[in-house]
mmCIF file of C-alpha atoms in Angstrom:
data_model
loop_
_atom_site.group_PDB
_atom_site.id
_atom_site.type_symbol
_atom_site.label_atom_id
_atom_site.label_comp_id
_atom_site.label_asym_id
_atom_site.label_seq_id
_atom_site.Cartn_x
_atom_site.Cartn_y
_atom_site.Cartn_z
ATOM 1 C CA UNK A 1 91.195 77.869 107.352
ATOM 2 C CA UNK A 2 93.427 76.468 110.097
ATOM 3 C CA UNK A 3 92.946 77.436 113.740
ATOM 4 C CA UNK A 4 96.163 79.486 113.834
ATOM 5 C CA UNK A 5 95.388 81.233 110.544
ATOM 6 C CA UNK A 6 91.940 82.094 111.900
ATOM 7 C CA UNK A 7 93.508 83.585 115.043
ATOM 8 C CA UNK A 8 95.827 85.671 112.852
ATOM 9 C CA UNK A 9 92.878 86.836 110.746
ATOM 10 C CA UNK A 10 90.821 87.645 113.867
ATOM 11 C CA UNK A 11 93.679 89.867 115.068
ATOM 12 C CA UNK A 12 94.035 91.410 111.576
ATOM 13 C CA UNK A 13 97.605 90.126 111.346
ATOM 14 C CA UNK A 14 98.948 89.521 107.845
ATOM 15 C CA UNK A 15 101.951 87.311 107.154
ATOM 16 C CA UNK A 16 104.552 88.981 104.935
ATOM 17 C CA UNK A 17 105.805 87.758 101.583
ATOM 18 C CA UNK A 18 109.332 86.249 101.455
ATOM 19 C CA UNK A 19 112.132 88.632 102.402
ATOM 20 C CA UNK A 20 113.354 90.721 99.479
ATOM 21 C CA UNK A 21 117.136 90.666 99.853
ATOM 22 C CA UNK A 22 119.246 93.641 98.804
ATOM 23 C CA UNK A 23 120.992 93.259 95.463
ATOM 24 C CA UNK A 24 124.076 91.067 95.712
ATOM 25 C CA UNK A 25 123.178 89.564 99.094
ATOM 26 C CA UNK A 26 123.120 85.758 99.101
ATOM 27 C CA UNK A 27 122.078 83.563 102.017
ATOM 28 C CA UNK A 28 123.285 79.959 101.497
ATOM 29 C CA UNK A 29 121.005 78.396 104.111
ATOM 30 C CA UNK A 30 117.297 77.689 104.501
ATOM 31 C CA UNK A 31 115.047 79.955 106.552
ATOM 32 C CA UNK A 32 113.409 76.850 108.027
ATOM 33 C CA UNK A 33 115.023 73.424 108.407
ATOM 34 C CA UNK A 34 112.837 70.420 109.302
ATOM 35 C CA UNK A 35 114.515 67.435 110.967
ATOM 36 C CA UNK A 36 111.912 64.865 111.984
ATOM 37 C CA UNK A 37 109.521 66.548 114.402
ATOM 38 C CA UNK A 38 111.948 69.392 115.161
ATOM 39 C CA UNK A 39 112.046 72.613 113.156
ATOM 40 C CA UNK A 40 115.015 74.986 113.300
ATOM 41 C CA UNK A 41 114.271 78.565 112.277
ATOM 42 C CA UNK A 42 117.166 80.704 111.063
ATOM 43 C CA UNK A 43 117.485 84.262 112.299
ATOM 44 C CA UNK A 44 114.769 86.554 110.923
ATOM 45 C CA UNK A 45 114.478 90.323 110.973
ATOM 46 C CA UNK A 46 111.380 92.509 110.738
ATOM 47 C CA UNK A 47 109.612 92.706 107.379
ATOM 48 C CA UNK A 48 106.890 94.735 105.769
ATOM 49 C CA UNK A 49 103.928 92.853 104.258
ATOM 50 C CA UNK A 50 105.489 93.088 100.779
ATOM 51 C CA UNK A 51 108.664 91.337 101.969
ATOM 52 C CA UNK A 52 110.840 94.441 102.211
ATOM 53 C CA UNK A 53 113.020 94.852 105.314
ATOM 54 C CA UNK A 54 111.097 96.912 107.889
ATOM 55 C CA UNK A 55 112.421 99.867 109.841
ATOM 56 C CA UNK A 56 113.147 101.625 111.969
ATOM 57 C CA UNK A 57 116.784 100.641 111.580
ATOM 58 C CA UNK A 58 119.550 101.141 114.091
ATOM 59 C CA UNK A 59 120.291 100.624 117.752
ATOM 60 C CA UNK A 60 117.592 100.379 120.400
ATOM 61 C CA UNK A 61 118.275 102.989 123.037
ATOM 62 C CA UNK A 62 119.757 105.363 120.436
ATOM 63 C CA UNK A 63 117.810 105.858 117.193
ATOM 64 C CA UNK A 64 115.149 103.227 118.002
ATOM 65 C CA UNK A 65 112.944 103.402 121.112
ATOM 66 C CA UNK A 66 112.085 100.384 123.245
ATOM 67 C CA UNK A 67 108.469 100.603 122.005
ATOM 68 C CA UNK A 68 109.650 100.663 118.377
ATOM 69 C CA UNK A 69 111.904 97.671 119.127
ATOM 70 C CA UNK A 70 108.945 95.838 120.666
ATOM 71 C CA UNK A 71 106.890 96.449 117.496
ATOM 72 C CA UNK A 72 109.843 95.328 115.335
ATOM 73 C CA UNK A 73 109.961 92.102 117.390
ATOM 74 C CA UNK A 74 106.256 91.535 116.623
ATOM 75 C CA UNK A 75 107.065 91.947 112.917
ATOM 76 C CA UNK A 76 109.835 89.373 113.297
ATOM 77 C CA UNK A 77 107.218 87.020 114.741
ATOM 78 C CA UNK A 78 105.049 87.481 111.650
ATOM 79 C CA UNK A 79 108.108 86.976 109.460
ATOM 80 C CA UNK A 80 108.905 83.685 111.178
ATOM 81 C CA UNK A 81 105.284 82.529 111.006
ATOM 82 C CA UNK A 82 105.266 83.296 107.269
ATOM 83 C CA UNK A 83 108.410 81.214 106.737
ATOM 84 C CA UNK A 84 106.938 78.375 108.801
ATOM 85 C CA UNK A 85 103.687 78.525 106.805
ATOM 86 C CA UNK A 86 105.604 78.313 103.513
ATOM 87 C CA UNK A 87 107.671 75.338 104.725
ATOM 88 C CA UNK A 88 105.061 73.410 106.737
ATOM 89 C CA UNK A 89 101.930 74.284 104.760
ATOM 90 C CA UNK A 90 99.847 74.502 107.943
ATOM 91 C CA UNK A 91 100.749 76.351 111.143
ATOM 92 C CA UNK A 92 98.472 73.984 113.074
ATOM 93 C CA UNK A 93 101.257 71.391 112.701
ATOM 94 C CA UNK A 94 103.187 73.283 115.389
ATOM 95 C CA UNK A 95 102.675 71.509 118.722
ATOM 96 C CA UNK A 96 105.233 73.420 120.774
ATOM 97 C CA UNK A 97 107.555 76.399 120.738
ATOM 98 C CA UNK A 98 110.776 75.178 122.376
ATOM 99 C CA UNK A 99 113.389 77.884 122.284
ATOM 100 C CA UNK A 100 113.680 81.500 121.149
ATOM 101 C CA UNK A 101 116.937 83.431 120.859
ATOM 102 C CA UNK A 102 116.489 87.185 120.455
ATOM 103 C CA UNK A 103 119.358 89.504 119.547
ATOM 104 C CA UNK A 104 118.801 93.227 119.988
ATOM 105 C CA UNK A 105 121.064 95.777 118.314
ATOM 106 C CA UNK A 106 121.718 98.287 121.079
ATOM 107 C CA UNK A 107 124.052 100.884 122.469
ATOM 108 C CA UNK A 108 126.662 99.767 125.016
ATOM 109 C CA UNK A 109 125.195 99.383 128.488
ATOM 110 C CA UNK A 110 121.620 98.837 127.258
ATOM 111 C CA UNK A 111 119.966 96.330 129.618
ATOM 112 C CA UNK A 112 116.384 96.177 128.354
ATOM 113 C CA UNK A 113 116.763 93.602 125.565
ATOM 114 C CA UNK A 114 114.156 91.349 127.262
ATOM 115 C CA UNK A 115 111.546 94.148 127.037
ATOM 116 C CA UNK A 116 112.173 94.361 123.281
ATOM 117 C CA UNK A 117 112.010 90.593 122.682
ATOM 118 C CA UNK A 118 108.722 90.557 124.633
ATOM 119 C CA UNK A 119 107.110 91.831 121.403
ATOM 120 C CA UNK A 120 107.848 88.444 119.827
ATOM 121 C CA UNK A 121 106.916 86.384 122.888
ATOM 122 C CA UNK A 122 103.637 88.251 123.389
ATOM 123 C CA UNK A 123 102.669 87.651 119.738
ATOM 124 C CA UNK A 124 103.442 83.920 119.912
ATOM 125 C CA UNK A 125 101.505 83.527 123.178
ATOM 126 C CA UNK A 126 98.537 85.478 121.753
ATOM 127 C CA UNK A 127 98.421 83.331 118.616
ATOM 128 C CA UNK A 128 99.308 79.873 119.990
ATOM 129 C CA UNK A 129 98.143 80.159 123.586
ATOM 130 C CA UNK A 130 100.151 79.340 126.714
ATOM 131 C CA UNK A 131 100.400 75.576 126.201
ATOM 132 C CA UNK A 132 101.880 75.554 122.687
ATOM 133 C CA UNK A 133 103.302 79.083 122.665
ATOM 134 C CA UNK A 134 105.305 79.080 125.872
ATOM 135 C CA UNK A 135 109.049 78.775 125.260
ATOM 136 C CA UNK A 136 112.498 79.040 126.783
ATOM 137 C CA UNK A 137 114.108 82.305 125.755
ATOM 138 C CA UNK A 138 117.313 84.278 125.552
ATOM 139 C CA UNK A 139 117.406 88.031 124.918
ATOM 140 C CA UNK A 140 120.832 89.577 124.424
ATOM 141 C CA UNK A 141 122.206 92.900 123.263
ATOM 142 C CA UNK A 142 124.606 92.879 120.310
ATOM 143 C CA UNK A 143 126.819 95.446 118.585
ATOM 144 C CA UNK A 144 125.645 94.809 115.002
ATOM 145 C CA UNK A 145 122.993 92.933 113.015
ATOM 146 C CA UNK A 146 122.485 92.353 109.278
ATOM 147 C CA UNK A 147 120.777 95.186 107.381
ATOM 148 C CA UNK A 148 121.072 97.309 110.548
ATOM 149 C CA UNK A 149 117.944 95.572 111.895
ATOM 150 C CA UNK A 150 117.161 96.511 115.513
ATOM 151 C CA UNK A 151 116.344 92.862 116.262
ATOM 152 C CA UNK A 152 116.918 89.363 114.910
ATOM 153 C CA UNK A 153 115.289 86.223 116.277
ATOM 154 C CA UNK A 154 115.899 82.525 115.740
ATOM 155 C CA UNK A 155 113.786 79.735 117.197
ATOM 156 C CA UNK A 156 113.019 76.043 117.429
ATOM 157 C CA UNK A 157 109.582 74.409 117.368
ATOM 158 C CA UNK A 158 108.129 70.912 117.531
ATOM 159 C CA UNK A 159 105.662 69.743 114.873
ATOM 160 C CA UNK A 160 103.319 66.869 114.149
ATOM 161 C CA UNK A 161 105.037 64.697 111.554
#
């Protein structure tokens, strides 16, 4: 078992199966795109372990609390790690998290998007440590997201070739 997979197991974190898309929904792009030692990760939403989209759904600050948004962001982290595992084969190939862009579905005037995206950042730092896990980050509020997810995150990492 790899070091990162052992850390996930020690924390009782389980990576979800691939996202089960709603009937008729087609996504004509890869979840993970490898270009040399750089990996671009398309926007992911929160998932249940079986691959189903995970709730709660809706806007943070209205039907979704900040704490629920934080937990949804952690689930997005597991979703992204699962996609990386499927593409790379071994999460230990990741040598650096470069950039994270978090989008939080929220009501107008909501200013706590960074507190929601912290759920993702905290997970990545817990699993990868401060040297590999630390990253530049953007956290913005948006008016709508696919599937009415409260959060979507995209990222970029460096890997060993």
